mmCIF file of N, CA, C and O in Angstrom:
data_model
loop_
_atom_site.group_PDB
_atom_site.id
_atom_site.type_symbol
_atom_site.label_atom_id
_atom_site.label_comp_id
_atom_site.label_asym_id
_atom_site.label_seq_id
_atom_site.Cartn_x
_atom_site.Cartn_y
_atom_site.Cartn_z
ATOM 1 N N MET A 1 -7.271 -36.897 15.732
ATOM 2 C CA MET A 1 -6.707 -37.162 14.426
ATOM 3 C C MET A 1 -5.927 -38.474 14.493
ATOM 4 O O MET A 1 -5.175 -38.714 15.420
ATOM 5 N N LYS A 2 -6.104 -39.280 13.478
ATOM 6 C CA LYS A 2 -5.418 -40.568 13.411
ATOM 7 C C LYS A 2 -4.178 -40.453 12.511
ATOM 8 O O LYS A 2 -4.250 -39.872 11.434
ATOM 9 N N PHE A 3 -3.075 -40.985 12.994
ATOM 10 C CA PHE A 3 -1.828 -40.962 12.238
ATOM 11 C C PHE A 3 -1.539 -42.347 11.688
ATOM 12 O O PHE A 3 -1.641 -43.337 12.408
ATOM 13 N N ASP A 4 -1.148 -42.428 10.411
ATOM 14 C CA ASP A 4 -0.734 -43.684 9.794
ATOM 15 C C ASP A 4 0.786 -43.687 9.723
ATOM 16 O O ASP A 4 1.377 -43.015 8.881
ATOM 17 N N MET A 5 1.418 -44.440 10.624
ATOM 18 C CA MET A 5 2.883 -44.472 10.669
ATOM 19 C C MET A 5 3.459 -45.716 10.004
ATOM 20 O O MET A 5 4.663 -45.913 10.017
ATOM 21 N N SER A 6 2.590 -46.543 9.407
ATOM 22 C CA SER A 6 3.067 -47.781 8.800
ATOM 23 C C SER A 6 3.229 -47.681 7.282
ATOM 24 O O SER A 6 3.639 -48.644 6.648
ATOM 25 N N THR A 7 2.922 -46.527 6.713
ATOM 26 C CA THR A 7 3.038 -46.353 5.265
ATOM 27 C C THR A 7 4.456 -46.695 4.822
ATOM 28 O O THR A 7 5.429 -46.230 5.401
ATOM 29 N N GLU A 8 4.563 -47.529 3.783
ATOM 30 C CA GLU A 8 5.865 -48.003 3.312
ATOM 31 C C GLU A 8 6.262 -47.347 1.999
ATOM 32 O O GLU A 8 5.417 -46.861 1.248
ATOM 33 N N PHE A 9 7.566 -47.361 1.734
ATOM 34 C CA PHE A 9 8.125 -46.912 0.458
ATOM 35 C C PHE A 9 9.356 -47.751 0.172
ATOM 36 O O PHE A 9 9.820 -48.502 1.030
ATOM 37 N N ASP A 10 9.874 -47.658 -1.063
ATOM 38 C CA ASP A 10 11.096 -48.385 -1.401
ATOM 39 C C ASP A 10 12.202 -47.930 -0.464
ATOM 40 O O ASP A 10 12.409 -46.736 -0.265
ATOM 41 N N GLN A 11 12.898 -48.896 0.099
ATOM 42 C CA GLN A 11 13.842 -48.594 1.185
ATOM 43 C C GLN A 11 15.007 -47.710 0.773
ATOM 44 O O GLN A 11 15.420 -47.699 -0.381
ATOM 45 N N VAL A 12 15.474 -46.986 1.762
ATOM 46 C CA VAL A 12 16.680 -46.163 1.653
ATOM 47 C C VAL A 12 17.628 -46.641 2.743
ATOM 48 O O VAL A 12 17.223 -46.789 3.892
ATOM 49 N N ILE A 13 18.862 -46.912 2.376
ATOM 50 C CA ILE A 13 19.887 -47.290 3.348
ATOM 51 C C ILE A 13 20.710 -46.046 3.637
ATOM 52 O O ILE A 13 21.303 -45.459 2.729
ATOM 53 N N LEU A 14 20.690 -45.623 4.894
ATOM 54 C CA LEU A 14 21.438 -44.445 5.316
ATOM 55 C C LEU A 14 22.770 -44.882 5.904
ATOM 56 O O LEU A 14 22.816 -45.781 6.751
ATOM 57 N N ILE A 15 23.852 -44.268 5.462
ATOM 58 C CA ILE A 15 25.202 -44.627 5.896
ATOM 59 C C ILE A 15 25.807 -43.399 6.581
ATOM 60 O O ILE A 15 26.094 -42.394 5.938
ATOM 61 N N PHE A 16 25.970 -43.515 7.893
ATOM 62 C CA PHE A 16 26.493 -42.416 8.693
ATOM 63 C C PHE A 16 28.017 -42.483 8.762
ATOM 64 O O PHE A 16 28.616 -43.492 8.398
ATOM 65 N N GLU A 17 28.644 -41.414 9.234
ATOM 66 C CA GLU A 17 30.107 -41.344 9.284
ATOM 67 C C GLU A 17 30.718 -42.379 10.222
ATOM 68 O O GLU A 17 31.827 -42.848 9.975
ATOM 69 N N ASP A 18 30.040 -42.713 11.315
ATOM 70 C CA ASP A 18 30.560 -43.722 12.243
ATOM 71 C C ASP A 18 30.715 -45.042 11.501
ATOM 72 O O ASP A 18 29.783 -45.479 10.820
ATOM 73 N N PRO A 19 31.871 -45.697 11.619
ATOM 74 C CA PRO A 19 32.094 -46.958 10.907
ATOM 75 C C PRO A 19 31.011 -47.989 11.248
ATOM 76 O O PRO A 19 30.695 -48.221 12.404
ATOM 77 N N GLY A 20 30.448 -48.551 10.208
ATOM 78 C CA GLY A 20 29.470 -49.611 10.385
ATOM 79 C C GLY A 20 28.079 -49.149 10.798
ATOM 80 O O GLY A 20 27.194 -49.971 11.010
ATOM 81 N N ARG A 21 27.869 -47.869 10.912
ATOM 82 C CA ARG A 21 26.568 -47.358 11.352
ATOM 83 C C ARG A 21 25.679 -47.110 10.143
ATOM 84 O O ARG A 21 25.905 -46.194 9.356
ATOM 85 N N ARG A 22 24.661 -47.968 10.018
ATOM 86 C CA ARG A 22 23.729 -47.885 8.900
ATOM 87 C C ARG A 22 22.302 -48.054 9.412
ATOM 88 O O ARG A 22 22.065 -48.752 10.382
ATOM 89 N N LEU A 23 21.383 -47.435 8.713
ATOM 90 C CA LEU A 23 19.963 -47.589 9.020
ATOM 91 C C LEU A 23 19.224 -47.896 7.733
ATOM 92 O O LEU A 23 19.506 -47.299 6.692
ATOM 93 N N ILE A 24 18.279 -48.799 7.820
ATOM 94 C CA ILE A 24 17.390 -49.058 6.703
ATOM 95 C C ILE A 24 16.071 -48.379 7.031
ATOM 96 O O ILE A 24 15.488 -48.611 8.093
ATOM 97 N N VAL A 25 15.625 -47.532 6.129
ATOM 98 C CA VAL A 25 14.389 -46.776 6.320
ATOM 99 C C VAL A 25 13.416 -47.199 5.223
ATOM 100 O O VAL A 25 13.731 -47.079 4.035
ATOM 101 N N ARG A 26 12.240 -47.700 5.627
ATOM 102 C CA ARG A 26 11.245 -48.127 4.645
ATOM 103 C C ARG A 26 9.807 -47.815 5.055
ATOM 104 O O ARG A 26 8.878 -48.160 4.355
ATOM 105 N N THR A 27 9.630 -47.182 6.218
ATOM 106 C CA THR A 27 8.294 -46.747 6.642
ATOM 107 C C THR A 27 8.386 -45.313 7.148
ATOM 108 O O THR A 27 9.470 -44.822 7.479
ATOM 109 N N VAL A 28 7.236 -44.674 7.238
ATOM 110 C CA VAL A 28 7.223 -43.301 7.744
ATOM 111 C C VAL A 28 7.687 -43.266 9.201
ATOM 112 O O VAL A 28 8.384 -42.322 9.604
ATOM 113 N N LEU A 29 7.380 -44.279 9.977
ATOM 114 C CA LEU A 29 7.840 -44.325 11.366
ATOM 115 C C LEU A 29 9.365 -44.425 11.426
ATOM 116 O O LEU A 29 10.011 -43.718 12.198
ATOM 117 N N GLU A 30 9.951 -45.278 10.605
ATOM 118 C CA GLU A 30 11.416 -45.398 10.576
ATOM 119 C C GLU A 30 12.063 -44.099 10.101
ATOM 120 O O GLU A 30 13.109 -43.700 10.611
ATOM 121 N N ALA A 31 11.430 -43.432 9.133
ATOM 122 C CA ALA A 31 11.959 -42.150 8.651
ATOM 123 C C ALA A 31 11.925 -41.111 9.763
ATOM 124 O O ALA A 31 12.907 -40.399 9.993
ATOM 125 N N ALA A 32 10.813 -41.030 10.475
ATOM 126 C CA ALA A 32 10.692 -40.060 11.572
ATOM 127 C C ALA A 32 11.719 -40.351 12.661
ATOM 128 O O ALA A 32 12.381 -39.426 13.158
ATOM 129 N N ASN A 33 11.875 -41.611 13.025
ATOM 130 C CA ASN A 33 12.865 -41.979 14.046
ATOM 131 C C ASN A 33 14.283 -41.631 13.596
ATOM 132 O O ASN A 33 15.085 -41.139 14.389
ATOM 133 N N ALA A 34 14.599 -41.894 12.337
ATOM 134 C CA ALA A 34 15.937 -41.571 11.825
ATOM 135 C C ALA A 34 16.195 -40.074 11.909
ATOM 136 O O ALA A 34 17.262 -39.643 12.355
ATOM 137 N N LEU A 35 15.214 -39.277 11.511
ATOM 138 C CA LEU A 35 15.388 -37.822 11.523
ATOM 139 C C LEU A 35 15.492 -37.272 12.938
ATOM 140 O O LEU A 35 16.317 -36.399 13.209
ATOM 141 N N ILE A 36 14.684 -37.768 13.843
ATOM 142 C CA ILE A 36 14.648 -37.227 15.201
ATOM 143 C C ILE A 36 15.762 -37.787 16.085
ATOM 144 O O ILE A 36 16.373 -37.064 16.862
ATOM 145 N N GLU A 37 16.057 -39.064 15.949
ATOM 146 C CA GLU A 37 16.999 -39.736 16.852
ATOM 147 C C GLU A 37 18.425 -39.855 16.309
ATOM 148 O O GLU A 37 19.374 -39.857 17.081
ATOM 149 N N GLU A 38 18.573 -39.987 15.007
ATOM 150 C CA GLU A 38 19.877 -40.360 14.441
ATOM 151 C C GLU A 38 20.543 -39.270 13.603
ATOM 152 O O GLU A 38 21.735 -39.349 13.340
ATOM 153 N N TRP A 39 19.790 -38.284 13.180
ATOM 154 C CA TRP A 39 20.319 -37.307 12.229
ATOM 155 C C TRP A 39 21.434 -36.488 12.857
ATOM 156 O O TRP A 39 21.344 -36.076 14.002
ATOM 157 N N PRO A 40 22.520 -36.226 12.112
ATOM 158 C CA PRO A 40 23.665 -35.509 12.675
ATOM 159 C C PRO A 40 23.407 -34.022 12.925
ATOM 160 O O PRO A 40 24.146 -33.391 13.666
ATOM 161 N N SER A 41 22.368 -33.481 12.330
ATOM 162 C CA SER A 41 22.090 -32.054 12.498
ATOM 163 C C SER A 41 20.582 -31.839 12.444
ATOM 164 O O SER A 41 19.897 -32.434 11.625
ATOM 165 N N ASP A 42 20.097 -30.987 13.326
ATOM 166 C CA ASP A 42 18.650 -30.752 13.350
ATOM 167 C C ASP A 42 18.286 -29.399 12.746
ATOM 168 O O ASP A 42 17.296 -28.784 13.120
ATOM 169 N N ASP A 43 19.088 -28.965 11.814
ATOM 170 C CA ASP A 43 18.734 -27.758 11.084
ATOM 171 C C ASP A 43 18.964 -28.014 9.604
ATOM 172 O O ASP A 43 19.400 -29.075 9.198
ATOM 173 N N GLY A 44 18.662 -27.074 8.827
ATOM 174 C CA GLY A 44 18.803 -27.226 7.386
ATOM 175 C C GLY A 44 17.425 -27.301 6.741
ATOM 176 O O GLY A 44 16.493 -27.890 7.279
ATOM 177 N N GLU A 45 17.326 -26.674 5.600
ATOM 178 C CA GLU A 45 16.047 -26.606 4.892
ATOM 179 C C GLU A 45 15.521 -27.984 4.502
ATOM 180 O O GLU A 45 14.334 -28.285 4.672
ATOM 181 N N GLU A 46 16.392 -28.840 3.977
ATOM 182 C CA GLU A 46 15.944 -30.177 3.547
ATOM 183 C C GLU A 46 15.567 -31.058 4.744
ATOM 184 O O GLU A 46 14.646 -31.866 4.654
ATOM 185 N N PHE A 47 16.290 -30.897 5.853
ATOM 186 C CA PHE A 47 15.933 -31.630 7.070
ATOM 187 C C PHE A 47 14.515 -31.272 7.492
ATOM 188 O O PHE A 47 13.686 -32.136 7.758
ATOM 189 N N LEU A 48 14.224 -29.974 7.564
ATOM 190 C CA LEU A 48 12.893 -29.527 7.977
ATOM 191 C C LEU A 48 11.820 -29.970 6.988
ATOM 192 O O LEU A 48 10.715 -30.352 7.385
ATOM 193 N N THR A 49 12.149 -29.966 5.710
ATOM 194 C CA THR A 49 11.210 -30.445 4.693
ATOM 195 C C THR A 49 10.915 -31.933 4.894
ATOM 196 O O THR A 49 9.770 -32.370 4.767
ATOM 197 N N ALA A 50 11.936 -32.716 5.240
ATOM 198 C CA ALA A 50 11.743 -34.149 5.472
ATOM 199 C C ALA A 50 10.888 -34.404 6.712
ATOM 200 O O ALA A 50 10.026 -35.286 6.713
ATOM 201 N N VAL A 51 11.109 -33.629 7.761
ATOM 202 C CA VAL A 51 10.285 -33.768 8.968
ATOM 203 C C VAL A 51 8.832 -33.443 8.638
ATOM 204 O O VAL A 51 7.909 -34.178 9.016
ATOM 205 N N LYS A 52 8.619 -32.367 7.902
ATOM 206 C CA LYS A 52 7.263 -31.993 7.502
ATOM 207 C C LYS A 52 6.644 -33.072 6.614
ATOM 208 O O LYS A 52 5.464 -33.396 6.739
ATOM 209 N N ALA A 53 7.443 -33.660 5.723
ATOM 210 C CA ALA A 53 6.946 -34.723 4.849
ATOM 211 C C ALA A 53 6.491 -35.931 5.668
ATOM 212 O O ALA A 53 5.484 -36.561 5.337
ATOM 213 N N CYS A 54 7.204 -36.236 6.750
ATOM 214 C CA CYS A 54 6.769 -37.327 7.640
ATOM 215 C C CYS A 54 5.372 -37.041 8.177
ATOM 216 O O CYS A 54 4.487 -37.905 8.124
ATOM 217 N N LEU A 55 5.188 -35.841 8.690
ATOM 218 C CA LEU A 55 3.877 -35.458 9.228
ATOM 219 C C LEU A 55 2.808 -35.482 8.143
ATOM 220 O O LEU A 55 1.682 -35.940 8.379
ATOM 221 N N ASP A 56 3.149 -34.998 6.960
ATOM 222 C CA ASP A 56 2.177 -34.975 5.871
ATOM 223 C C ASP A 56 1.765 -36.377 5.437
ATOM 224 O O ASP A 56 0.592 -36.614 5.150
ATOM 225 N N VAL A 57 2.708 -37.301 5.399
ATOM 226 C CA VAL A 57 2.372 -38.684 5.043
ATOM 227 C C VAL A 57 1.517 -39.315 6.141
ATOM 228 O O VAL A 57 0.526 -39.992 5.868
ATOM 229 N N MET A 58 1.874 -39.072 7.386
ATOM 230 C CA MET A 58 1.107 -39.620 8.510
ATOM 231 C C MET A 58 -0.347 -39.160 8.487
ATOM 232 O O MET A 58 -1.234 -39.886 8.925
ATOM 233 N N THR A 59 -0.589 -37.954 8.002
ATOM 234 C CA THR A 59 -1.947 -37.410 7.995
ATOM 235 C C THR A 59 -2.621 -37.511 6.624
ATOM 236 O O THR A 59 -3.706 -36.976 6.429
ATOM 237 N N GLY A 60 -1.971 -38.176 5.679
ATOM 238 C CA GLY A 60 -2.569 -38.386 4.369
ATOM 239 C C GLY A 60 -2.486 -37.200 3.426
ATOM 240 O O GLY A 60 -3.169 -37.164 2.405
ATOM 241 N N LYS A 61 -1.628 -36.237 3.721
ATOM 242 C CA LYS A 61 -1.498 -35.035 2.889
ATOM 243 C C LYS A 61 -0.388 -35.141 1.853
ATOM 244 O O LYS A 61 -0.229 -34.251 1.028
ATOM 245 N N ALA A 62 0.413 -36.193 1.915
ATOM 246 C CA ALA A 62 1.518 -36.380 0.965
ATOM 247 C C ALA A 62 1.698 -37.876 0.723
ATOM 248 O O ALA A 62 1.261 -38.710 1.518
ATOM 249 N N SER A 63 2.367 -38.181 -0.367
ATOM 250 C CA SER A 63 2.613 -39.589 -0.700
ATOM 251 C C SER A 63 3.924 -40.071 -0.083
ATOM 252 O O SER A 63 4.801 -39.272 0.248
ATOM 253 N N SER A 64 4.036 -41.362 0.033
ATOM 254 C CA SER A 64 5.271 -41.936 0.572
ATOM 255 C C SER A 64 6.452 -41.677 -0.359
ATOM 256 O O SER A 64 7.589 -41.552 0.095
ATOM 257 N N ASP A 65 6.197 -41.548 -1.656
ATOM 258 C CA ASP A 65 7.279 -41.229 -2.596
ATOM 259 C C ASP A 65 7.834 -39.832 -2.343
ATOM 260 O O ASP A 65 9.035 -39.602 -2.488
ATOM 261 N N GLU A 66 6.959 -38.891 -1.949
ATOM 262 C CA GLU A 66 7.423 -37.546 -1.615
ATOM 263 C C GLU A 66 8.322 -37.583 -0.381
ATOM 264 O O GLU A 66 9.336 -36.888 -0.323
ATOM 265 N N LEU A 67 7.957 -38.398 0.596
ATOM 266 C CA LEU A 67 8.779 -38.545 1.797
ATOM 267 C C LEU A 67 10.128 -39.155 1.450
ATOM 268 O O LEU A 67 11.168 -38.679 1.905
ATOM 269 N N ARG A 68 10.118 -40.192 0.642
ATOM 270 C CA ARG A 68 11.366 -40.852 0.250
ATOM 271 C C ARG A 68 12.307 -39.853 -0.427
ATOM 272 O O ARG A 68 13.494 -39.783 -0.114
ATOM 273 N N SER A 69 11.780 -39.058 -1.324
ATOM 274 C CA SER A 69 12.594 -38.041 -1.997
ATOM 275 C C SER A 69 13.132 -37.018 -1.002
ATOM 276 O O SER A 69 14.289 -36.590 -1.105
ATOM 277 N N ALA A 70 12.297 -36.629 -0.040
ATOM 278 C CA ALA A 70 12.723 -35.657 0.977
ATOM 279 C C ALA A 70 13.845 -36.228 1.839
ATOM 280 O O ALA A 70 14.792 -35.512 2.187
ATOM 281 N N ILE A 71 13.756 -37.509 2.188
ATOM 282 C CA ILE A 71 14.810 -38.165 2.983
ATOM 283 C C ILE A 71 16.126 -38.156 2.199
ATOM 284 O O ILE A 71 17.192 -37.869 2.755
ATOM 285 N N LEU A 72 16.061 -38.464 0.915
ATOM 286 C CA LEU A 72 17.275 -38.479 0.098
ATOM 287 C C LEU A 72 17.902 -37.091 -0.001
ATOM 288 O O LEU A 72 19.118 -36.946 0.107
ATOM 289 N N ARG A 73 17.092 -36.066 -0.151
ATOM 290 C CA ARG A 73 17.623 -34.698 -0.219
ATOM 291 C C ARG A 73 18.217 -34.273 1.125
ATOM 292 O O ARG A 73 19.270 -33.634 1.181
ATOM 293 N N ALA A 74 17.536 -34.637 2.220
ATOM 294 C CA ALA A 74 18.042 -34.290 3.557
ATOM 295 C C ALA A 74 19.363 -35.004 3.837
ATOM 296 O O ALA A 74 20.264 -34.431 4.444
ATOM 297 N N ALA A 75 19.474 -36.241 3.396
ATOM 298 C CA ALA A 75 20.722 -36.977 3.584
ATOM 299 C C ALA A 75 21.857 -36.287 2.830
ATOM 300 O O ALA A 75 22.955 -36.104 3.370
ATOM 301 N N ASN A 76 21.594 -35.886 1.607
ATOM 302 C CA ASN A 76 22.601 -35.182 0.818
ATOM 303 C C ASN A 76 23.025 -33.893 1.519
ATOM 304 O O ASN A 76 24.215 -33.598 1.623
ATOM 305 N N GLU A 77 22.054 -33.149 2.024
ATOM 306 C CA GLU A 77 22.331 -31.895 2.717
ATOM 307 C C GLU A 77 23.203 -32.114 3.960
ATOM 308 O O GLU A 77 24.091 -31.324 4.256
ATOM 309 N N ALA A 78 22.946 -33.208 4.701
ATOM 310 C CA ALA A 78 23.642 -33.471 5.966
ATOM 311 C C ALA A 78 24.936 -34.264 5.791
ATOM 312 O O ALA A 78 25.622 -34.540 6.766
ATOM 313 N N GLY A 79 25.266 -34.662 4.568
ATOM 314 C CA GLY A 79 26.471 -35.457 4.349
ATOM 315 C C GLY A 79 26.310 -36.905 4.777
ATOM 316 O O GLY A 79 27.295 -37.590 5.054
ATOM 317 N N VAL A 80 25.080 -37.371 4.825
ATOM 318 C CA VAL A 80 24.796 -38.769 5.146
ATOM 319 C C VAL A 80 24.695 -39.530 3.831
ATOM 320 O O VAL A 80 23.950 -39.117 2.935
ATOM 321 N N GLY A 81 25.447 -40.614 3.716
ATOM 322 C CA GLY A 81 25.343 -41.419 2.513
ATOM 323 C C GLY A 81 23.975 -42.064 2.437
ATOM 324 O O GLY A 81 23.395 -42.437 3.457
ATOM 325 N N ALA A 82 23.438 -42.177 1.233
ATOM 326 C CA ALA A 82 22.131 -42.789 1.068
ATOM 327 C C ALA A 82 22.134 -43.656 -0.183
ATOM 328 O O ALA A 82 22.538 -43.206 -1.259
ATOM 329 N N VAL A 83 21.713 -44.890 -0.007
ATOM 330 C CA VAL A 83 21.574 -45.810 -1.128
ATOM 331 C C VAL A 83 20.084 -46.006 -1.349
ATOM 332 O O VAL A 83 19.382 -46.487 -0.457
ATOM 333 N N ALA A 84 19.609 -45.604 -2.505
ATOM 334 C CA ALA A 84 18.196 -45.737 -2.833
ATOM 335 C C ALA A 84 17.987 -47.097 -3.493
ATOM 336 O O ALA A 84 18.536 -47.380 -4.542
ATOM 337 N N VAL A 85 17.188 -47.927 -2.847
ATOM 338 C CA VAL A 85 16.910 -49.275 -3.331
ATOM 339 C C VAL A 85 15.512 -49.285 -3.926
ATOM 340 O O VAL A 85 14.554 -48.882 -3.299
ATOM 341 N N LEU A 86 15.406 -49.720 -5.178
ATOM 342 C CA LEU A 86 14.112 -49.807 -5.854
ATOM 343 C C LEU A 86 13.725 -51.268 -6.017
ATOM 344 O O LEU A 86 14.557 -52.100 -6.329
ATOM 345 N N HIS A 87 12.451 -51.523 -5.808
ATOM 346 C CA HIS A 87 11.946 -52.897 -5.984
ATOM 347 C C HIS A 87 11.050 -52.950 -7.178
ATOM 348 O O HIS A 87 10.367 -52.099 -7.530
#
């Protein structure tokens, strides 16, 4: 199975509690890395939905807009600030 990890969406700026710690997420690969490597908690319904959305986008089963929405909901659930940037 081939995975597409370069799919892009309108960027989301994630603002973590640590002073000055921010991430810009604009591809499915960056979203997956943020969730797996940077997320403050690895539980929660929205977190799991966002992880699944990453996999679904990589395999062509979901749109990048669905992933972007899932990231925003997961950030809200985890108390991570999120700035949604539209182009």
